[in-house]
């Protein structure tokens, strides 16, 4: 679809769709996830607070910035949602982390889509030297405009 980007220029926005998967039982549903949503947390040693990572991302279809959590589609050969989530986290935010838990496959918007996703909780050690100067890797998707921020979990709704 052709829409205007944040600079008022015409932009071709590609959308993603997953084919409808005919389910052959619970094991099939768990294998056929289309992507991951990432809840990334850390502990602030100075304040003693739990932090959560949010992204301010320019969402071309809306024509404005929105707050969201890191997320992404899996590649055809990805079978491990934890590995997919770690790769997406590094690409979009520059952070390295450790998978804490992976949800069951679920449908985030079942009334208008068939896409299946898993929510992956990743813990990040902000004191790790690898996380001192995080560098995003948006080479494959340079049009993504992502700003990351750690906020206290207690302030998430504000």
CSV table of C-alpha atoms in Angstrom, one decimal:
chain,number,residue,atom,x,y,z
A,1,UNK,CA,0.0,0.0,0.0
A,2,UNK,CA,1.2,3.5,-0.7
A,3,UNK,CA,1.0,6.0,2.1
A,4,UNK,CA,2.8,9.1,3.3
A,5,UNK,CA,5.8,8.7,5.7
A,6,UNK,CA,6.7,11.0,8.6
A,7,UNK,CA,8.4,13.5,6.1
A,8,UNK,CA,5.3,13.6,3.9
A,9,UNK,CA,6.9,11.5,1.2
A,10,UNK,CA,5.1,8.6,-0.6
A,11,UNK,CA,6.2,5.3,0.9
A,12,UNK,CA,5.3,1.8,0.0
A,13,UNK,CA,4.3,-0.1,3.2
A,14,UNK,CA,4.6,-3.8,3.1
A,15,UNK,CA,2.2,-5.8,5.2
A,16,UNK,CA,2.6,-9.3,6.6
A,17,UNK,CA,0.1,-12.0,6.4
A,18,UNK,CA,0.2,-15.6,7.5
A,19,UNK,CA,-1.7,-18.4,5.7
A,20,UNK,CA,-4.5,-19.9,7.7
A,21,UNK,CA,-3.0,-23.0,9.4
A,22,UNK,CA,-5.3,-25.9,9.6
A,23,UNK,CA,-4.6,-27.2,13.1
A,24,UNK,CA,-3.7,-30.9,13.6
A,25,UNK,CA,-3.7,-30.7,17.4
A,26,UNK,CA,-1.9,-28.8,20.1
A,27,UNK,CA,1.6,-29.7,19.0
A,28,UNK,CA,0.9,-28.3,15.5
A,29,UNK,CA,-0.4,-25.0,17.0
A,30,UNK,CA,2.7,-24.7,19.2
A,31,UNK,CA,5.1,-25.2,16.2
A,32,UNK,CA,3.3,-22.9,13.8
A,33,UNK,CA,3.8,-19.5,15.4
A,34,UNK,CA,4.3,-16.5,13.1
A,35,UNK,CA,6.3,-14.2,15.3
A,36,UNK,CA,7.1,-13.0,18.8
A,37,UNK,CA,6.1,-10.2,21.2
A,38,UNK,CA,8.8,-9.4,23.6
A,39,UNK,CA,8.5,-8.3,27.2
A,40,UNK,CA,12.0,-7.2,28.2
A,41,UNK,CA,12.8,-6.5,31.8
A,42,UNK,CA,15.8,-5.4,33.8
A,43,UNK,CA,16.7,-4.5,37.4
A,44,UNK,CA,18.0,-1.0,38.1
A,45,UNK,CA,20.7,-1.5,40.8
A,46,UNK,CA,20.8,2.2,41.6
A,47,UNK,CA,17.1,2.7,42.3
A,48,UNK,CA,16.2,-1.0,43.1
A,49,UNK,CA,13.3,-0.8,40.7
A,50,UNK,CA,12.2,-3.3,38.0
A,51,UNK,CA,12.4,-1.7,34.5
A,52,UNK,CA,10.6,-2.6,31.3
A,53,UNK,CA,11.8,-1.8,27.8
A,54,UNK,CA,9.4,0.2,25.5
A,55,UNK,CA,9.9,1.3,21.9
A,56,UNK,CA,8.8,4.6,20.4
A,57,UNK,CA,8.4,3.6,16.8
A,58,UNK,CA,7.1,5.5,13.8
A,59,UNK,CA,4.2,3.5,12.6
A,60,UNK,CA,3.7,4.4,8.9
A,61,UNK,CA,0.1,3.2,8.6
A,62,UNK,CA,-0.9,5.6,11.4
A,63,UNK,CA,1.4,8.4,10.3
A,64,UNK,CA,2.7,8.9,13.9
A,65,UNK,CA,4.8,7.5,16.6
A,66,UNK,CA,3.4,4.9,19.0
A,67,UNK,CA,4.7,3.1,22.1
A,68,UNK,CA,5.1,-0.6,21.8
A,69,UNK,CA,7.1,-3.5,22.9
A,70,UNK,CA,9.8,-5.1,20.7
A,71,UNK,CA,8.3,-7.7,18.4
A,72,UNK,CA,8.9,-9.4,15.1
A,73,UNK,CA,8.1,-12.1,12.6
A,74,UNK,CA,10.0,-15.3,12.5
A,75,UNK,CA,11.9,-16.5,9.5
A,76,UNK,CA,10.7,-19.6,7.7
A,77,UNK,CA,13.5,-21.7,9.3
A,78,UNK,CA,13.0,-20.4,12.8
A,79,UNK,CA,11.6,-23.0,15.1
A,80,UNK,CA,12.6,-21.7,18.5
A,81,UNK,CA,10.6,-18.7,19.7
A,82,UNK,CA,13.3,-17.8,22.2
A,83,UNK,CA,16.0,-17.6,19.6
A,84,UNK,CA,13.7,-15.5,17.4
A,85,UNK,CA,13.0,-13.1,20.3
A,86,UNK,CA,16.7,-12.7,21.1
A,87,UNK,CA,17.5,-12.0,17.5
A,88,UNK,CA,14.7,-9.4,17.2
A,89,UNK,CA,15.7,-7.8,20.5
A,90,UNK,CA,19.3,-7.4,19.3
A,91,UNK,CA,18.2,-6.1,15.9
A,92,UNK,CA,15.7,-3.5,17.2
A,93,UNK,CA,17.3,-2.4,20.5
A,94,UNK,CA,20.9,-3.5,20.5
A,95,UNK,CA,20.4,-5.4,23.8
A,96,UNK,CA,21.5,-8.9,24.7
A,97,UNK,CA,19.5,-10.9,27.2
A,98,UNK,CA,18.4,-14.3,28.4
A,99,UNK,CA,15.0,-15.9,27.8
A,100,UNK,CA,13.1,-16.3,31.0
A,101,UNK,CA,9.9,-17.8,29.7
A,102,UNK,CA,7.9,-18.4,26.5
A,103,UNK,CA,4.1,-18.3,26.4
A,104,UNK,CA,1.8,-20.8,24.6
A,105,UNK,CA,0.9,-19.8,21.1
A,106,UNK,CA,-1.9,-17.3,21.0
A,107,UNK,CA,-3.8,-15.2,18.6
A,108,UNK,CA,-3.4,-11.5,19.5
A,109,UNK,CA,-6.3,-10.4,17.3
A,110,UNK,CA,-8.4,-13.4,16.6
A,111,UNK,CA,-11.4,-11.6,15.3
A,112,UNK,CA,-9.6,-10.2,12.2
A,113,UNK,CA,-6.5,-12.2,11.8
A,114,UNK,CA,-5.0,-15.7,11.8
A,115,UNK,CA,-1.5,-14.7,12.8
A,116,UNK,CA,-0.2,-16.7,15.7
A,117,UNK,CA,2.4,-15.3,18.1
A,118,UNK,CA,4.2,-16.2,21.3
A,119,UNK,CA,5.1,-13.8,24.1
A,120,UNK,CA,8.7,-14.1,25.2
A,121,UNK,CA,10.0,-12.7,28.5
A,122,UNK,CA,13.6,-11.7,28.3
A,123,UNK,CA,15.8,-10.5,31.1
A,124,UNK,CA,18.6,-8.1,30.4
A,125,UNK,CA,21.6,-7.4,32.6
A,126,UNK,CA,22.2,-3.7,32.1
A,127,UNK,CA,25.6,-4.1,33.9
A,128,UNK,CA,26.8,-6.6,31.3
A,129,UNK,CA,29.6,-5.0,29.1
A,130,UNK,CA,27.7,-6.1,26.0
A,131,UNK,CA,24.8,-3.9,27.0
A,132,UNK,CA,26.8,-0.8,28.0
A,133,UNK,CA,26.5,0.7,24.5
A,134,UNK,CA,23.7,-1.1,22.7
A,135,UNK,CA,23.8,-0.8,18.9
A,136,UNK,CA,20.7,-1.5,16.9
A,137,UNK,CA,21.1,-3.5,13.6
A,138,UNK,CA,18.4,-2.1,11.3
A,139,UNK,CA,20.3,-2.8,8.1
A,140,UNK,CA,17.7,-5.2,6.9
A,141,UNK,CA,14.9,-2.8,7.7
A,142,UNK,CA,16.4,0.7,7.6
A,143,UNK,CA,13.0,2.4,7.3
A,144,UNK,CA,12.3,1.4,10.9
A,145,UNK,CA,12.6,4.4,13.2
A,146,UNK,CA,12.9,3.0,16.7
A,147,UNK,CA,13.8,4.8,19.9
A,148,UNK,CA,14.2,2.6,23.0
A,149,UNK,CA,13.7,3.6,26.6
A,150,UNK,CA,13.7,1.7,30.0
A,151,UNK,CA,11.0,2.9,32.3
A,152,UNK,CA,10.1,1.8,35.8
A,153,UNK,CA,7.6,-1.0,35.7
A,154,UNK,CA,5.5,0.8,38.3
A,155,UNK,CA,5.1,3.7,35.8
A,156,UNK,CA,4.1,1.6,32.8
A,157,UNK,CA,0.5,2.8,32.7
A,158,UNK,CA,1.6,6.5,32.9
